[in-house]
Tab-separated table of C-alpha atoms and ligand atoms in Angstrom:
chain	number	residue	atom	x	y	z
A	1	MET	CA	-1.341	-3.955	14.945
A	2	LEU	CA	0.380	-6.662	15.594
A	3	ASP	CA	1.404	-6.926	19.132
A	4	GLY	CA	2.220	-10.297	20.477
A	5	ARG	CA	1.038	-12.509	17.609
A	6	ARG	CA	2.805	-15.718	17.203
A	7	ILE	CA	2.836	-16.516	13.493
A	8	LEU	CA	4.242	-19.507	12.436
A	9	LEU	CA	5.633	-18.878	8.014
A	10	VAL	CA	5.700	-22.163	5.962
A	11	ILE	CA	7.410	-21.294	2.783
A	12	SER	CA	7.159	-23.814	0.732
A	13	GLY	CA	9.266	-23.938	-3.067
A	14	GLY	CA	8.390	-21.619	-5.685
A	15	ILE	CA	10.510	-18.667	-6.576
A	16	ALA	CA	8.315	-16.364	-4.805
A	17	ALA	CA	9.984	-17.105	-1.760
A	18	TYR	CA	12.285	-14.708	-1.417
A	19	LYS	CA	8.962	-12.377	-0.391
A	20	SER	CA	8.974	-14.816	2.367
A	21	LEU	CA	11.699	-12.523	3.293
A	22	ASP	CA	10.467	-9.078	3.554
A	23	LEU	CA	7.641	-10.787	5.196
A	24	ILE	CA	9.325	-11.849	7.768
A	25	ARG	CA	11.206	-8.514	8.848
A	26	ARG	CA	6.989	-6.296	8.353
A	27	LEU	CA	5.190	-8.352	10.143
A	28	ARG	CA	8.125	-8.543	13.120
A	29	GLU	CA	8.400	-4.522	12.605
A	30	ARG	CA	4.423	-4.969	13.729
A	31	GLY	CA	5.042	-6.938	16.998
A	32	ALA	CA	4.642	-9.871	15.609
A	33	SER	CA	6.858	-12.815	16.478
A	34	VAL	CA	7.375	-14.905	13.599
A	35	ARG	CA	8.849	-18.682	13.712
A	36	CYS	CA	9.633	-20.517	9.452
A	37	VAL	CA	8.991	-24.140	8.102
A	38	LEU	CA	11.007	-24.568	5.694
A	39	THR	CA	9.535	-27.586	2.859
A	40	PRO	CA	12.806	-28.316	1.296
A	41	GLY	CA	11.083	-26.996	-1.975
A	42	GLY	CA	10.870	-23.513	0.227
A	43	ALA	CA	14.987	-24.233	0.698
A	44	GLN	CA	16.372	-23.985	-2.718
A	45	PHE	CA	14.728	-20.757	-2.904
A	46	VAL	CA	15.978	-19.255	0.769
A	47	THR	CA	18.494	-20.436	3.241
A	48	PRO	CA	17.858	-21.666	6.168
A	49	LEU	CA	20.460	-18.815	7.359
A	50	SER	CA	18.099	-15.996	5.938
A	51	VAL	CA	15.629	-17.030	7.063
A	52	ALA	CA	16.940	-17.279	10.840
A	53	ALA	CA	18.326	-14.297	10.756
A	54	LEU	CA	15.079	-11.996	9.508
A	55	SER	CA	13.124	-13.975	12.166
A	56	GLY	CA	15.217	-14.377	15.577
A	57	GLU	CA	14.364	-18.128	15.528
A	58	LYS	CA	15.551	-21.206	14.939
A	59	VAL	CA	14.132	-23.175	11.425
A	60	TYR	CA	12.284	-26.591	11.246
A	61	GLN	CA	12.796	-28.121	8.742
A	62	ASP	CA	12.698	-31.929	9.295
A	63	LEU	CA	9.778	-33.550	10.158
A	64	PHE	CA	11.856	-36.525	12.032
A	65	SER	CA	14.523	-34.682	13.784
A	66	LEU	CA	14.824	-35.918	17.335
A	67	THR	CA	16.203	-32.661	18.881
A	68	ASP	CA	12.878	-31.275	17.312
A	69	GLU	CA	10.858	-33.391	18.316
A	70	ALA	CA	12.092	-34.059	21.944
A	71	GLU	CA	11.907	-30.135	22.322
A	72	MET	CA	9.041	-28.600	20.548
A	73	GLY	CA	6.963	-31.503	18.141
A	74	HIS	CA	5.332	-31.126	14.941
A	75	ILE	CA	1.781	-30.239	17.116
A	76	ARG	CA	2.755	-27.918	19.635
A	77	LEU	CA	4.747	-25.608	16.678
A	78	SER	CA	0.959	-24.880	15.663
A	79	ARG	CA	-0.362	-25.436	18.779
A	80	GLU	CA	2.042	-22.113	20.097
A	81	ALA	CA	0.662	-19.627	17.301
A	82	ASP	CA	-1.822	-17.736	16.773
A	83	LEU	CA	-1.931	-18.386	12.575
A	84	ILE	CA	-0.595	-20.157	9.999
A	85	VAL	CA	0.745	-18.028	6.565
A	86	VAL	CA	1.296	-20.102	4.014
A	87	ALA	CA	3.458	-17.823	1.588
A	88	PRO	CA	4.459	-19.166	-0.500
A	89	ALA	CA	1.487	-21.366	-0.600
A	90	SER	CA	2.831	-24.491	-3.921
A	91	ALA	CA	0.346	-25.959	-5.438
A	92	ASP	CA	1.725	-29.337	-3.866
A	93	LEU	CA	1.510	-27.945	-0.821
A	94	MET	CA	-2.444	-27.164	-1.598
A	95	ALA	CA	-2.489	-30.968	-3.187
A	96	LYS	CA	-1.203	-32.241	0.282
A	97	MET	CA	-2.932	-30.101	2.214
A	98	ALA	CA	-6.436	-30.944	0.009
A	99	ALA	CA	-5.573	-34.390	0.353
A	100	GLY	CA	-4.748	-34.708	3.815
A	101	LEU	CA	-1.565	-35.733	3.305
A	102	ALA	CA	0.936	-35.614	6.372
A	103	ASP	CA	4.538	-37.197	5.183
A	104	ASP	CA	6.329	-33.959	5.383
A	105	LEU	CA	6.961	-31.705	8.654
A	106	ALA	CA	4.828	-28.414	6.538
A	107	SER	CA	2.078	-31.253	5.673
A	108	THR	CA	2.516	-32.932	8.856
A	109	LEU	CA	1.487	-29.601	10.825
A	110	LEU	CA	-1.271	-28.027	8.871
A	111	LEU	CA	-2.994	-31.591	9.470
A	112	ALA	CA	-2.451	-31.279	13.246
A	113	ALA	CA	-3.944	-27.340	13.501
A	114	ASP	CA	-6.359	-26.201	14.881
A	115	ILE	CA	-5.653	-22.262	14.504
A	116	PRO	CA	-6.171	-19.954	11.230
A	117	VAL	CA	-4.673	-20.824	7.766
A	118	LEU	CA	-3.881	-18.749	5.473
A	119	VAL	CA	-2.849	-20.014	1.733
A	120	ALA	CA	-0.821	-17.019	-0.171
A	121	PRO	CA	-1.293	-19.058	-3.565
A	122	ALA	CA	2.226	-19.013	-6.196
A	123	MET	CA	2.273	-20.677	-9.232
A	124	ASN	CA	2.621	-20.699	-13.009
A	125	THR	CA	-0.952	-19.542	-14.589
A	126	GLN	CA	-1.391	-22.749	-16.405
A	127	MET	CA	-1.452	-24.512	-12.575
A	128	TRP	CA	-3.110	-22.564	-10.696
A	129	ARG	CA	-5.800	-22.400	-13.691
A	130	HIS	CA	-5.323	-26.185	-13.706
A	131	PRO	CA	-9.252	-27.523	-12.448
A	132	ALA	CA	-7.507	-30.279	-9.801
A	133	THR	CA	-6.151	-26.703	-8.269
A	134	GLN	CA	-9.394	-25.118	-8.602
A	135	ASP	CA	-10.904	-27.581	-6.795
A	136	ASN	CA	-8.397	-28.719	-3.759
A	137	LEU	CA	-8.637	-23.989	-3.648
A	138	ALA	CA	-12.513	-25.122	-3.421
A	139	THR	CA	-11.993	-27.669	-0.953
A	140	LEU	CA	-9.845	-25.594	0.811
A	141	GLU	CA	-11.863	-22.528	1.618
A	142	ARG	CA	-14.889	-24.712	2.515
A	143	ARG	CA	-12.689	-25.686	5.714
A	144	GLY	CA	-12.361	-21.950	5.977
A	145	VAL	CA	-8.466	-22.336	4.646
A	146	ARG	CA	-8.043	-18.463	3.896
A	147	ARG	CA	-6.800	-16.841	0.891
A	148	ILE	CA	-4.589	-13.607	-0.625
A	149	GLY	CA	-3.915	-13.740	-3.955
A	150	PRO	CA	-2.662	-15.210	-5.968
A	151	ALA	CA	-2.577	-11.700	-8.675
A	152	ALA	CA	-1.711	-11.197	-11.655
A	153	GLY	CA	1.289	-10.270	-13.794
A	154	ASP	CA	4.657	-11.287	-15.610
A	155	LEU	CA	5.495	-14.213	-14.356
A	156	ALA	CA	9.426	-15.967	-13.210
A	157	CYS	CA	8.640	-18.266	-15.970
A	158	GLY	CA	7.710	-15.616	-18.599
A	159	GLU	CA	4.663	-15.853	-18.690
A	160	VAL	CA	2.004	-13.441	-17.958
A	161	GLY	CA	-1.224	-13.418	-16.369
A	162	GLU	CA	-2.373	-15.350	-12.545
A	163	GLY	CA	0.086	-16.590	-10.487
A	164	ARG	CA	1.798	-14.156	-9.282
A	165	MET	CA	2.372	-14.239	-5.151
A	166	ALA	CA	0.046	-11.303	-3.239
A	167	GLU	CA	2.179	-8.547	-2.447
A	168	VAL	CA	3.853	-8.855	0.733
A	169	LEU	CA	1.549	-5.171	2.282
A	170	ASP	CA	-1.993	-7.206	1.105
A	171	ILE	CA	-0.329	-10.154	2.711
A	172	LEU	CA	0.458	-8.041	6.390
A	173	ALA	CA	-3.245	-6.421	5.912
A	174	THR	CA	-4.851	-9.470	5.008
A	175	ILE	CA	-3.000	-11.195	9.121
A	176	GLU	CA	-4.049	-7.661	9.859
A	177	THR	CA	-7.599	-8.591	8.962
A	178	VAL	CA	-7.948	-12.099	10.547
A	179	PHE	CA	-7.119	-10.669	13.716
A	180	GLY	CA	-9.914	-8.421	13.535
A	181	ASP	CA	-9.819	-5.088	12.712
A	182	GLY	CA	-6.885	-2.348	11.708
A	183	PRO	CA	-5.825	0.347	13.721
A	184	LEU	CA	-8.037	3.305	11.305
A	185	LYS	CA	-11.014	1.158	11.561
A	186	GLY	CA	-14.053	3.768	12.231
A	187	ILE	CA	-11.775	6.153	10.427
A	188	ARG	CA	-13.165	8.394	8.179
A	189	ALA	CA	-9.475	9.912	5.852
A	190	LEU	CA	-9.819	12.324	2.612
A	191	VAL	CA	-6.311	11.711	0.312
A	192	THR	CA	-6.050	13.371	-2.639
A	193	SER	CA	-4.152	12.527	-6.326
A	194	GLY	CA	-3.084	13.181	-9.442
A	195	PRO	CA	-2.711	15.815	-11.764
A	196	THR	CA	-5.526	18.396	-12.084
A	197	PHE	CA	-6.560	19.699	-16.034
A	198	GLU	CA	-7.776	22.984	-15.865
A	199	PRO	CA	-8.942	23.695	-20.578
A	200	ILE	CA	-7.987	26.097	-22.692
A	201	ASP	CA	-11.073	25.013	-24.808
A	202	PRO	CA	-12.811	21.748	-25.264
A	203	VAL	CA	-9.563	20.526	-27.337
A	204	ARG	CA	-6.861	21.389	-25.045
A	205	PHE	CA	-5.627	21.755	-21.543
A	206	ILE	CA	-3.606	22.848	-18.407
A	207	GLY	CA	-2.060	19.375	-16.791
A	208	ASN	CA	0.864	18.039	-14.964
A	209	ARG	CA	2.622	14.917	-14.800
A	210	SER	CA	1.710	13.932	-11.799
A	211	SER	CA	0.754	10.181	-12.051
A	212	GLY	CA	-1.388	9.597	-9.352
A	213	LYS	CA	1.149	6.566	-7.713
A	214	GLN	CA	1.801	8.627	-4.326
A	215	GLY	CA	-1.381	10.008	-4.251
A	216	HIS	CA	-3.398	6.149	-4.519
A	217	ALA	CA	-0.590	4.628	-2.878
A	218	VAL	CA	-1.789	6.894	0.572
A	219	ALA	CA	-5.345	5.941	0.218
A	220	ALA	CA	-4.346	2.019	-0.535
A	221	ALA	CA	-2.140	1.767	2.792
A	222	LEU	CA	-4.756	3.395	4.440
A	223	ALA	CA	-7.197	1.682	3.678
A	224	ARG	CA	-5.794	-1.220	4.536
A	225	LEU	CA	-5.089	-0.582	7.900
A	226	GLY	CA	-9.715	0.273	7.791
A	227	ALA	CA	-9.625	3.749	7.150
A	228	ASP	CA	-13.050	4.868	5.418
A	229	VAL	CA	-10.900	6.375	3.132
A	230	THR	CA	-12.547	8.811	-0.695
A	231	LEU	CA	-10.415	9.165	-2.880
A	232	VAL	CA	-10.693	12.355	-5.325
A	233	SER	CA	-8.716	12.255	-7.857
A	234	GLY	CA	-7.446	14.269	-10.787
A	235	PRO	CA	-7.167	12.281	-14.400
A	236	VAL	CA	-5.082	9.281	-13.385
A	237	ALA	CA	-4.591	5.680	-15.165
A	238	GLN	CA	-3.631	4.405	-12.163
A	239	PRO	CA	-5.792	1.852	-11.215
A	240	ASP	CA	-8.848	1.857	-7.770
A	241	PRO	CA	-6.991	1.688	-4.784
A	242	LYS	CA	-9.083	-2.272	-2.820
A	243	GLY	CA	-12.196	-1.189	-0.903
A	244	VAL	CA	-11.772	2.636	-1.911
A	245	LYS	CA	-13.934	4.916	-2.929
A	246	VAL	CA	-13.491	7.071	-5.269
A	247	ILE	CA	-14.274	9.936	-6.819
A	248	ARG	CA	-13.012	11.642	-10.397
A	249	VAL	CA	-13.032	14.734	-10.822
A	250	GLU	CA	-10.846	16.871	-13.953
A	251	THR	CA	-10.296	20.262	-12.559
A	252	ALA	CA	-9.117	22.582	-9.222
A	253	ARG	CA	-12.788	23.726	-8.569
A	254	GLU	CA	-13.699	20.104	-8.565
A	255	MET	CA	-11.411	17.989	-6.645
A	256	LEU	CA	-12.021	21.094	-3.775
A	257	GLY	CA	-16.611	20.816	-4.670
A	258	ALA	CA	-15.795	16.745	-3.857
A	259	CYS	CA	-13.547	17.224	-1.102
A	260	ILE	CA	-15.817	19.347	0.825
A	261	ALA	CA	-18.737	16.957	0.224
A	262	ALA	CA	-16.724	14.256	1.812
A	263	LEU	CA	-16.219	15.863	4.942
A	264	PRO	CA	-16.445	15.138	7.485
A	265	VAL	CA	-13.329	13.626	8.520
A	266	ALA	CA	-10.667	12.798	10.920
A	267	VAL	CA	-8.040	13.015	8.529
A	268	ALA	CA	-7.266	14.227	5.237
A	269	VAL	CA	-3.677	14.054	3.248
A	270	CYS	CA	-3.294	15.685	-0.152
A	271	ALA	CA	-1.668	14.868	-2.267
A	272	ALA	CA	-2.522	16.261	-5.804
A	273	ALA	CA	-0.371	17.891	-8.312
A	274	VAL	CA	-3.149	20.831	-8.284
A	275	ALA	CA	-3.111	23.398	-10.516
A	276	ASP	CA	-1.801	26.860	-9.102
A	277	TRP	CA	-3.795	28.213	-12.131
A	278	THR	CA	-7.139	28.605	-14.318
A	279	VAL	CA	-7.425	29.239	-17.410
A	280	SER	CA	-10.104	32.659	-16.980
A	281	ASN	CA	-10.532	33.292	-20.619
A	282	ALA	CA	-11.184	29.160	-21.717
A	283	THR	CA	-13.431	29.023	-25.141
A	284	LYS	CA	-16.894	26.612	-25.682
A	285	GLU	CA	-15.338	26.283	-28.987
A	286	LYS	CA	-11.940	25.408	-30.343
A	287	ARG	CA	-10.394	27.831	-30.802
A	288	LYS	CA	-8.969	28.385	-34.362
A	289	LYS	CA	-5.533	28.760	-35.693
A	290	ASP	CA	-6.043	32.199	-38.291
A	291	PRO	CA	-2.858	32.524	-40.416
A	292	GLY	CA	-1.666	36.128	-40.067
A	293	SER	CA	-3.172	36.538	-36.935
A	294	PRO	CA	-0.997	36.087	-34.173
A	295	PRO	CA	-0.870	33.589	-31.406
A	296	PRO	CA	-3.823	33.881	-28.753
A	297	THR	CA	-3.043	35.152	-24.852
A	298	ILE	CA	-3.717	32.696	-22.250
A	299	GLU	CA	-5.542	34.724	-18.750
A	300	LEU	CA	-4.359	32.887	-15.911
A	301	ALA	CA	-6.545	33.239	-12.113
A	302	LEU	CA	-5.694	31.910	-9.367
A	303	ASN	CA	-7.406	28.528	-8.260
A	304	PRO	CA	-9.025	28.317	-4.890
A	305	ASP	CA	-6.270	26.108	-2.635
A	306	ILE	CA	-7.841	22.878	-1.579
A	307	LEU	CA	-5.292	22.010	1.459
A	308	ALA	CA	-5.709	25.575	2.987
A	309	THR	CA	-9.343	25.074	2.126
A	310	LEU	CA	-9.469	21.786	4.776
A	311	SER	CA	-7.040	23.601	7.052
A	312	GLU	CA	-9.913	26.554	7.993
A	313	GLN	CA	-12.526	24.410	8.542
A	314	GLY	CA	-12.995	25.361	11.522
A	315	SER	CA	-14.997	23.121	14.420
A	316	ALA	CA	-14.800	20.316	10.679
A	317	ARG	CA	-11.279	21.047	10.194
A	318	PRO	CA	-9.744	16.863	9.505
A	319	ARG	CA	-7.776	15.976	13.720
A	320	LEU	CA	-5.072	15.654	10.798
A	321	VAL	CA	-4.744	17.521	8.066
A	322	ILE	CA	-1.032	16.719	4.931
A	323	GLY	CA	-0.070	17.990	1.932
A	324	PHE	CA	2.502	17.174	0.080
A	325	ALA	CA	5.232	19.489	-1.359
A	326	ALA	CA	6.040	19.328	-5.324
A	327	GLU	CA	9.816	21.279	-5.525
A	328	THR	CA	12.886	22.035	-7.184
A	329	GLU	CA	15.101	23.895	-5.704
A	330	THR	CA	15.256	24.615	-1.599
A	331	VAL	CA	12.753	22.139	-0.572
A	332	ILE	CA	13.071	22.115	2.564
A	333	ASP	CA	12.640	25.681	3.279
A	334	ASN	CA	9.603	26.130	0.947
A	335	ALA	CA	7.746	23.630	1.755
A	336	ARG	CA	8.494	24.721	5.848
A	337	GLY	CA	6.462	28.213	4.396
A	338	LYS	CA	4.021	25.942	2.550
A	339	LEU	CA	3.230	23.933	6.457
A	340	ALA	CA	3.076	28.059	7.129
A	341	ARG	CA	0.993	29.767	5.163
A	342	LYS	CA	-1.750	26.631	4.267
A	343	GLY	CA	-2.349	25.749	8.190
A	344	CYS	CA	-1.504	22.397	7.555
A	345	ASP	CA	-0.499	20.142	9.692
A	346	TRP	CA	2.271	17.621	8.301
A	347	ILE	CA	4.133	18.658	4.828
A	348	LEU	CA	5.769	15.746	2.930
A	349	ALA	CA	8.625	17.441	1.137
A	350	ASN	CA	9.277	16.157	-2.636
A	351	ASP	CA	11.758	16.882	-5.228
A	352	VAL	CA	10.186	16.538	-8.307
A	353	SER	CA	13.218	18.462	-10.380
A	354	PRO	CA	13.204	15.875	-13.505
A	355	ALA	CA	16.317	13.758	-12.136
A	356	THR	CA	14.720	12.787	-9.243
A	357	GLY	CA	11.951	10.452	-11.332
A	358	THR	CA	9.930	11.401	-8.575
A	359	PHE	CA	6.736	12.246	-10.963
A	360	GLY	CA	5.509	9.136	-12.095
A	361	GLY	CA	8.545	7.421	-11.296
A	362	ASP	CA	7.685	4.054	-8.292
A	363	PHE	CA	10.222	6.084	-5.936
A	364	ASN	CA	10.145	9.273	-3.656
A	365	THR	CA	12.337	10.319	-1.089
A	366	VAL	CA	10.333	13.275	1.214
A	367	HIS	CA	11.392	14.484	4.520
A	368	LEU	CA	8.727	15.340	6.839
A	369	VAL	CA	8.111	18.245	8.057
A	370	THR	CA	6.161	19.324	10.810
A	371	THR	CA	5.841	22.678	13.099
A	372	GLY	CA	8.987	21.675	14.815
A	373	ASP	CA	11.480	19.022	13.451
A	374	THR	CA	11.976	17.995	9.667
A	375	GLU	CA	13.043	13.836	9.802
A	376	PRO	CA	14.245	13.268	6.481
A	377	TRP	CA	13.010	9.449	4.902
A	378	PRO	CA	15.422	7.605	2.943
A	379	ARG	CA	14.310	6.565	-1.263
A	380	ILE	CA	11.731	4.110	-0.294
A	381	ALA	CA	9.108	2.576	-2.696
A	382	LYS	CA	5.877	5.540	-2.916
A	383	ALA	CA	4.014	2.385	-1.534
A	384	ASP	CA	6.129	2.012	1.309
A	385	VAL	CA	6.364	5.520	1.548
A	386	ALA	CA	2.703	5.253	2.008
A	387	GLU	CA	2.860	2.999	4.351
A	388	ARG	CA	4.729	4.507	6.700
A	389	LEU	CA	3.288	7.781	6.371
A	390	ALA	CA	-0.682	5.704	7.561
A	391	TRP	CA	1.428	4.078	11.049
A	392	ARG	CA	2.107	7.901	11.849
A	393	ILE	CA	-1.121	9.157	11.088
A	394	VAL	CA	-2.135	6.057	13.370
A	395	ASP	CA	0.536	7.032	15.812
A	396	ALA	CA	-1.191	11.026	15.705
A	397	LEU	CA	-4.523	9.861	15.639
A	398	LYS	CA	-4.150	8.651	19.399
A	399	GLU	CA	-2.364	11.662	20.542
A	400	THR	CA	-4.614	13.541	18.923
A	401	PRO	CA	-8.202	15.236	20.730
A	402	ARG	CA	-11.779	13.672	18.861
B	1	LIG	O1	1.674	11.084	-8.671
B	1	LIG	P1	3.197	10.952	-8.736
B	1	LIG	O2	3.349	10.964	-10.352
B	1	LIG	O3	2.998	10.008	-7.758
B	1	LIG	O4	3.792	11.893	-8.472
B	1	LIG	C1	4.232	12.567	-6.798
B	1	LIG	C2	3.634	13.653	-6.664
B	1	LIG	C3	4.660	14.148	-6.687
B	1	LIG	C4	2.622	14.753	-7.389
B	1	LIG	C5	3.543	14.104	-4.746
B	1	LIG	O5	4.099	13.088	-4.094
B	1	LIG	C6	3.190	16.102	-4.781
B	1	LIG	O6	4.121	16.652	-3.927
B	1	LIG	N1	2.179	16.063	-4.687
B	1	LIG	C7	2.050	17.449	-3.823
B	1	LIG	C8	2.243	18.408	-5.412
B	1	LIG	C9	1.906	19.920	-5.863
B	1	LIG	O7	0.943	20.182	-6.104
B	1	LIG	O8	2.127	20.585	-4.604
B	1	LIG	P2	2.808	21.848	-4.431
B	1	LIG	O9	3.984	22.195	-3.758
B	1	LIG	O10	2.253	22.905	-4.992
B	1	LIG	O11	1.857	22.039	-3.403
B	1	LIG	C10	1.618	22.013	-1.920
B	1	LIG	C11	0.095	21.522	-0.935
B	1	LIG	O12	-0.796	22.390	-1.385
B	1	LIG	C12	0.267	19.671	-1.591
B	1	LIG	O13	-0.416	18.975	-1.234
B	1	LIG	C13	-1.302	19.971	-3.016
B	1	LIG	O14	-2.139	18.906	-2.833
B	1	LIG	C14	-1.605	21.119	-1.995
B	1	LIG	N2	-2.800	22.840	-3.264
B	1	LIG	C15	-1.495	23.440	-4.436
B	1	LIG	C16	-2.100	23.855	-4.392
B	1	LIG	C17	-4.077	23.972	-4.370
B	1	LIG	N3	-4.425	24.554	-5.597
B	1	LIG	N4	-4.762	23.356	-4.175
B	1	LIG	C18	-4.185	22.441	-3.374
B	1	LIG	O15	-4.814	21.359	-2.220
């Protein structure tokens, strides 16, 4: 998506500078070239060597470097880029930018820049909230400087609040939007997430341990790439992903109804842990514990299979139907069986045995199972599983006729 784009990355001082190393790696993965400028503050947190190794380019640090001025010049640094990204953007560097100071390489090239600039601020909450910083930010935004973040959360200084640098994936998504629209623009996607709850009576239900982390991450990743995403979610505590239409349901039947209503879509990803059975003798009133009576019998009836139903939609079938398989034994064989039985195109098989921590955890180890292949993915964050899946969807849709 960023093929051939030239990014000039300014890394200023702040603990978040370590995240800029990941940013460099991911920008290059997407085809961008990255040239880096390290401020003296930035160099306290990451070394020029690591920045050079990841970017594959010389790192620029000094305004008055004879060689650099002879070979490159601070003006050409920005002339030979399509976008300047300042990540992290410290309060100090933003103040210099707003005031038009040019007393080091970073501030000088920013003053000389005639290309878009994106800042990802990172600082202590009080510094962020200070009227001086907010005035500087307002000045920069009035001049057309774009901003991503900061986010709220635990800060390196031990305080909690706004000031964390935006996550790398969000910075990447913003960079992509600066260059136009994501590769999934115009594509409608449906994602299911979380558990379903099947009532026993108005008070009790049968549920499962799904947190919605994996499904919500998939919805967020598809939205970041420009897709128009509907997320049908069972009861979860996850925040709504940005830019995603969220429909909340409780039971499998409600989930199926919401999914059918969301059609047509080009791609459907069923990450929800849908209850296979519903309680056919659920009562309208709370069941009473009668002393001396035997415990009540709960009768189960099969729920509709949402993944299979989406795969059987004839001309309204999504071009790509993807399921997950939650297994505790013979993971791949079972996933392959589900792929065939449910008629979907891909299955992401994951082991959900308690020791794996897959349910509710932040990491996942999946195998991508297709008709002809089984591809093991390493243990990575659920956000990265989602990101990787989203890019695979981009590639597959290019090859699938409309
Ligand atoms: O939510 P997290 O805590 O992040 O955990 C993530 C996860 C483990 C829930 C997720 O990665 C996952 O594996 N989701 C699928 C869970 C599941 O129901 O697997 P299954 O093997 O029982 O079902 C196979 C597929 O059929 C799934 O895509 C499921 O959504 C779908 N299905 C199942 C039953 C049903 N009645 N309708 C369905 O659509």
